[in-house]
Short mmCIF file of C-alpha atoms in Angstrom, two decimals:
data_model
loop_
_atom_site.label_atom_id
_atom_site.label_comp_id
_atom_site.label_asym_id
_atom_site.label_seq_id
_atom_site.Cartn_x
_atom_site.Cartn_y
_atom_site.Cartn_z
CA GLU A 1 20.96 6.13 23.93
CA GLU A 2 20.76 3.87 21.11
CA GLN A 3 21.31 5.42 17.88
CA LEU A 4 21.96 4.34 14.10
CA VAL A 5 23.35 6.82 12.07
CA GLU A 6 23.40 6.39 8.21
CA SER A 7 26.79 8.04 5.70
CA GLY A 8 27.74 7.54 2.00
CA GLY A 9 24.78 8.55 0.56
CA GLY A 10 25.18 11.38 -2.40
CA LEU A 11 24.88 11.66 -6.33
CA VAL A 12 26.20 9.14 -8.43
CA GLN A 13 26.15 7.93 -12.59
CA PRO A 14 24.06 5.61 -14.11
CA GLY A 15 25.98 2.23 -13.74
CA GLY A 16 28.26 3.42 -10.94
CA SER A 17 28.89 2.35 -7.12
CA LEU A 18 28.37 3.69 -3.94
CA ARG A 19 29.10 2.36 -0.57
CA LEU A 20 26.40 3.06 2.68
CA SER A 21 27.59 2.96 6.16
CA CYS A 22 25.56 2.48 9.57
CA ALA A 23 27.07 3.49 12.50
CA ALA A 24 25.30 1.91 15.71
CA SER A 25 25.56 3.17 19.28
CA GLY A 26 24.31 2.84 22.76
CA PHE A 27 23.51 -1.05 22.48
CA THR A 28 25.40 -4.39 21.61
CA PHE A 29 25.59 -4.35 18.13
CA SER A 30 27.20 -7.65 18.12
CA ILE A 31 23.77 -9.61 19.02
CA TYR A 32 21.41 -7.71 16.59
CA ASN A 33 20.41 -8.68 13.07
CA MET A 34 20.17 -5.67 10.86
CA ASN A 35 18.44 -4.51 7.76
CA TRP A 36 18.40 -2.09 4.93
CA VAL A 37 15.02 -0.40 3.97
CA ARG A 38 14.89 2.25 1.46
CA GLN A 39 12.03 4.82 0.66
CA ALA A 40 11.99 6.20 -3.07
CA PRO A 41 10.80 9.74 -3.21
CA GLY A 42 7.03 10.12 -2.35
CA LYS A 43 6.99 6.43 -2.45
CA GLY A 44 6.49 3.41 0.31
CA LEU A 45 8.84 1.77 2.28
CA GLU A 46 11.20 -1.26 0.56
CA TRP A 47 13.04 -3.34 2.19
CA VAL A 48 16.56 -3.79 0.62
CA SER A 49 18.62 -7.05 2.62
CA TYR A 50 19.01 -8.25 6.15
CA ILE A 51 22.21 -9.72 7.45
CA SER A 52 22.20 -11.81 10.70
CA SER A 53 24.38 -11.20 13.92
CA GLY A 54 27.02 -13.36 12.90
CA SER A 55 26.63 -12.50 9.14
CA ASP A 56 25.93 -16.55 8.50
CA THR A 57 22.66 -15.85 6.90
CA ILE A 58 21.67 -13.06 4.38
CA TYR A 59 18.82 -12.09 2.24
CA TYR A 60 18.36 -9.64 -0.18
CA ALA A 61 15.25 -8.25 -2.40
CA ASP A 62 15.10 -9.37 -5.96
CA SER A 63 15.33 -5.72 -6.99
CA VAL A 64 19.00 -5.48 -6.02
CA LYS A 65 20.13 -8.99 -5.92
CA GLY A 66 23.41 -9.75 -7.65
CA ARG A 67 24.11 -5.97 -7.59
CA PHE A 68 24.09 -5.06 -3.92
CA THR A 69 26.00 -6.57 -0.92
CA VAL A 70 25.72 -6.18 2.92
CA SER A 71 28.21 -6.93 5.52
CA ARG A 72 28.79 -5.87 9.21
CA ASP A 73 32.04 -5.32 11.42
CA THR A 74 31.29 -5.86 14.65
CA THR A 75 34.74 -4.40 15.67
CA LYS A 76 33.33 -0.97 14.40
CA LYS A 77 30.20 -1.27 15.80
CA SER A 78 28.94 -0.77 11.69
CA LEU A 79 26.47 -2.11 9.19
CA TYR A 80 27.39 -1.44 5.37
CA LEU A 81 25.85 -1.92 1.89
CA GLN A 82 28.05 -2.15 -1.24
CA MET A 83 25.92 -1.09 -4.14
CA ASN A 84 26.78 -1.47 -7.72
CA SER A 85 25.51 -1.26 -11.20
CA LEU A 86 23.22 1.79 -9.99
CA SER A 87 19.95 2.85 -12.21
CA ALA A 88 17.38 5.62 -11.23
CA GLU A 89 15.28 2.87 -9.83
CA ASP A 90 17.86 2.87 -7.27
CA THR A 91 17.34 6.28 -6.37
CA ALA A 92 15.81 6.66 -2.50
CA VAL A 93 16.35 7.63 1.35
CA TYR A 94 18.42 4.14 2.59
CA PHE A 95 17.25 3.49 6.06
CA CYS A 96 18.99 1.08 8.20
CA ALA A 97 16.99 -1.03 10.76
CA ARG A 98 17.97 -2.88 13.83
CA GLY A 99 16.02 -6.58 14.02
CA SER A 100 14.62 -9.63 12.66
CA PRO A 101 11.98 -8.95 9.98
CA PRO A 102 9.46 -7.89 10.19
CA GLN A 103 10.20 -6.12 13.62
CA PHE A 104 12.36 -3.66 13.23
CA ASP A 105 12.91 -1.54 16.22
CA SER A 106 15.24 0.84 15.55
CA TRP A 107 15.55 3.21 12.65
CA GLY A 108 18.59 5.57 11.41
CA GLN A 109 17.62 8.87 10.07
CA GLY A 110 18.30 7.48 6.44
CA THR A 111 20.98 8.81 3.87
CA LEU A 112 19.91 9.99 0.45
CA VAL A 113 21.00 8.22 -2.68
CA ALA A 114 20.58 9.98 -5.87
CA VAL A 115 21.02 8.16 -9.29
CA SER A 116 21.33 10.66 -12.18
CA SER A 117 23.30 11.82 -15.28
CA GLN B 1 2.44 -3.11 -6.87
CA SER B 2 3.20 -4.05 -3.02
CA VAL B 3 2.43 -8.00 -1.99
CA LEU B 4 0.58 -6.79 1.29
CA THR B 5 -2.59 -4.61 0.25
CA GLN B 6 -3.19 -1.62 2.04
CA PRO B 7 -6.13 1.34 1.63
CA PRO B 8 -4.30 4.38 0.26
CA SER B 9 -5.94 6.74 2.61
CA VAL B 10 -8.58 6.81 5.57
CA SER B 11 -9.63 10.01 7.59
CA ALA B 12 -11.72 10.22 10.82
CA ALA B 13 -12.68 13.07 13.30
CA PRO B 14 -10.46 13.76 16.09
CA GLY B 15 -11.31 11.63 19.40
CA GLN B 16 -12.91 9.05 16.99
CA LYS B 17 -11.50 5.09 16.08
CA VAL B 18 -10.47 4.14 12.58
CA THR B 19 -8.85 0.74 11.34
CA ILE B 20 -6.30 0.16 8.44
CA SER B 21 -6.42 -3.34 6.71
CA CYS B 22 -3.65 -5.19 5.35
CA SER B 23 -4.12 -8.08 3.14
CA GLY B 24 -1.78 -10.41 2.30
CA SER B 25 -1.69 -14.39 1.36
CA SER B 26 -0.41 -17.70 2.93
CA SER B 27 2.83 -16.99 2.43
CA ASN B 28 3.18 -13.96 4.15
CA ILE B 29 0.53 -12.64 6.68
CA GLY B 30 -1.22 -16.45 6.73
CA ASN B 31 2.23 -17.81 8.47
CA HIS B 32 3.82 -15.20 9.48
CA TYR B 33 3.96 -12.15 12.10
CA VAL B 34 2.85 -8.68 11.25
CA SER B 35 4.27 -5.29 12.60
CA TRP B 36 2.78 -2.12 11.90
CA TYR B 37 4.74 1.06 11.21
CA GLN B 38 4.06 4.94 11.92
CA GLN B 39 6.11 7.47 9.45
CA LEU B 40 5.46 11.22 10.01
CA PRO B 41 6.31 13.32 7.50
CA GLY B 42 10.65 13.86 6.68
CA THR B 43 11.12 11.05 9.63
CA ALA B 44 12.23 7.59 10.14
CA PRO B 45 9.59 5.04 10.77
CA LYS B 46 8.51 3.79 13.76
CA LEU B 47 7.79 0.42 15.37
CA LEU B 48 3.89 0.52 16.41
CA ILE B 49 3.06 -3.23 17.11
CA TYR B 50 5.12 -6.42 16.44
CA ASP B 51 4.11 -9.79 16.54
CA ASN B 52 0.80 -8.99 15.18
CA ASN B 53 -0.49 -7.57 18.55
CA GLN B 54 2.37 -6.43 20.93
CA ARG B 55 2.86 -3.06 21.60
CA PRO B 56 6.60 -1.73 22.26
CA SER B 57 6.98 0.30 25.32
CA GLY B 58 6.24 3.82 25.11
CA ILE B 59 3.41 3.12 22.40
CA PRO B 60 0.20 3.99 24.03
CA ASP B 61 -2.71 1.48 24.24
CA ARG B 62 -4.57 3.81 21.78
CA PHE B 63 -2.85 2.12 19.18
CA SER B 64 -3.58 -2.05 18.56
CA GLY B 65 -3.14 -4.79 16.12
CA SER B 66 -5.12 -7.77 15.17
CA LYS B 67 -4.64 -11.05 12.66
CA SER B 68 -6.94 -12.82 10.73
CA GLY B 69 -6.11 -15.71 8.19
CA THR B 70 -4.45 -13.78 5.52
CA SER B 71 -5.30 -10.19 6.87
CA ALA B 72 -4.25 -7.78 9.65
CA THR B 73 -5.80 -4.75 11.05
CA LEU B 74 -4.26 -1.74 12.81
CA GLY B 75 -6.52 -0.02 15.12
CA LEU B 76 -6.30 3.49 16.66
CA THR B 77 -8.67 4.99 19.01
CA GLY B 78 -9.21 8.75 20.55
CA LEU B 79 -7.65 9.86 17.26
CA GLN B 80 -5.51 13.18 17.54
CA THR B 81 -4.01 15.50 15.18
CA GLY B 82 -0.81 14.30 15.78
CA ASP B 83 -1.50 10.65 14.81
CA GLU B 84 -1.46 12.13 10.90
CA ALA B 85 1.03 9.98 9.53
CA GLU B 86 1.87 7.33 6.80
CA TYR B 87 0.75 3.88 8.45
CA TYR B 88 3.02 0.47 6.93
CA CYS B 89 1.95 -3.23 7.74
CA ALA B 90 5.08 -5.56 7.21
CA THR B 91 5.52 -9.19 7.55
CA TRP B 92 7.81 -11.63 6.05
CA ASP B 93 7.02 -13.73 2.64
CA SER B 94 8.47 -17.46 2.42
CA SER B 95 7.70 -17.56 -1.25
CA LEU B 96 10.00 -14.50 -1.86
CA SER B 97 12.28 -15.15 1.41
CA ALA B 98 12.23 -11.21 1.70
CA ALA B 99 10.12 -9.02 4.16
CA VAL B 100 7.43 -7.04 2.37
CA PHE B 101 5.67 -3.52 2.93
CA GLY B 102 2.25 -2.60 2.51
CA GLY B 103 1.88 0.25 0.37
CA GLY B 104 1.10 2.79 3.04
CA THR B 105 -1.93 4.49 4.37
CA GLN B 106 -2.34 8.09 4.69
CA LEU B 107 -4.23 8.92 7.84
CA THR B 108 -5.83 12.06 8.07
CA VAL B 109 -7.38 13.47 11.38
CA LEU B 110 -9.99 16.06 10.20
#
């Protein structure tokens, strides 16, 4: 069964950092492009970042550019999102999603990041 | 404010048909494929339509997609109470070099 499982969310103070992980299983992770998409409480979906299968192409939303870094480890079948300089506006459930935008064909269950003092 | 504009809500009776619109511009919908997602409360989004009008395996043909110019439309026929959810359109925006989502449309099956 194809599965994506996010982890690493939690409560962090403004200005702090957090690293999210997304573990893939049940499919050949190395050949798929991957994304992070977030959803603030009670709000809509917001695409955050894209990384190609070979990590040679990376895109970020303007709202996180310069603060977030996406990466992947094929040997560990994992996707990562390093988040720095966090603010309250970054509070959201973060989903990892497989595919090339805008076709995200598999999603994780999400991990909640709460930024508060 | 979303780059793609969707109506906040639509409603229809069970068994009826409904359409959800998604309006954009030449930098996004006008020149890129559109996907549609269904999100039930408390769950992850689910891909319903990709490449404007293609359904992934397992998605019933009650769901359809179309695109014309800088707008796209999701159609649902034979509405069921289980279709009550938030629906999102998405595409790529070449000016932003970013994927963009619509603000979402809440479907209520009366």
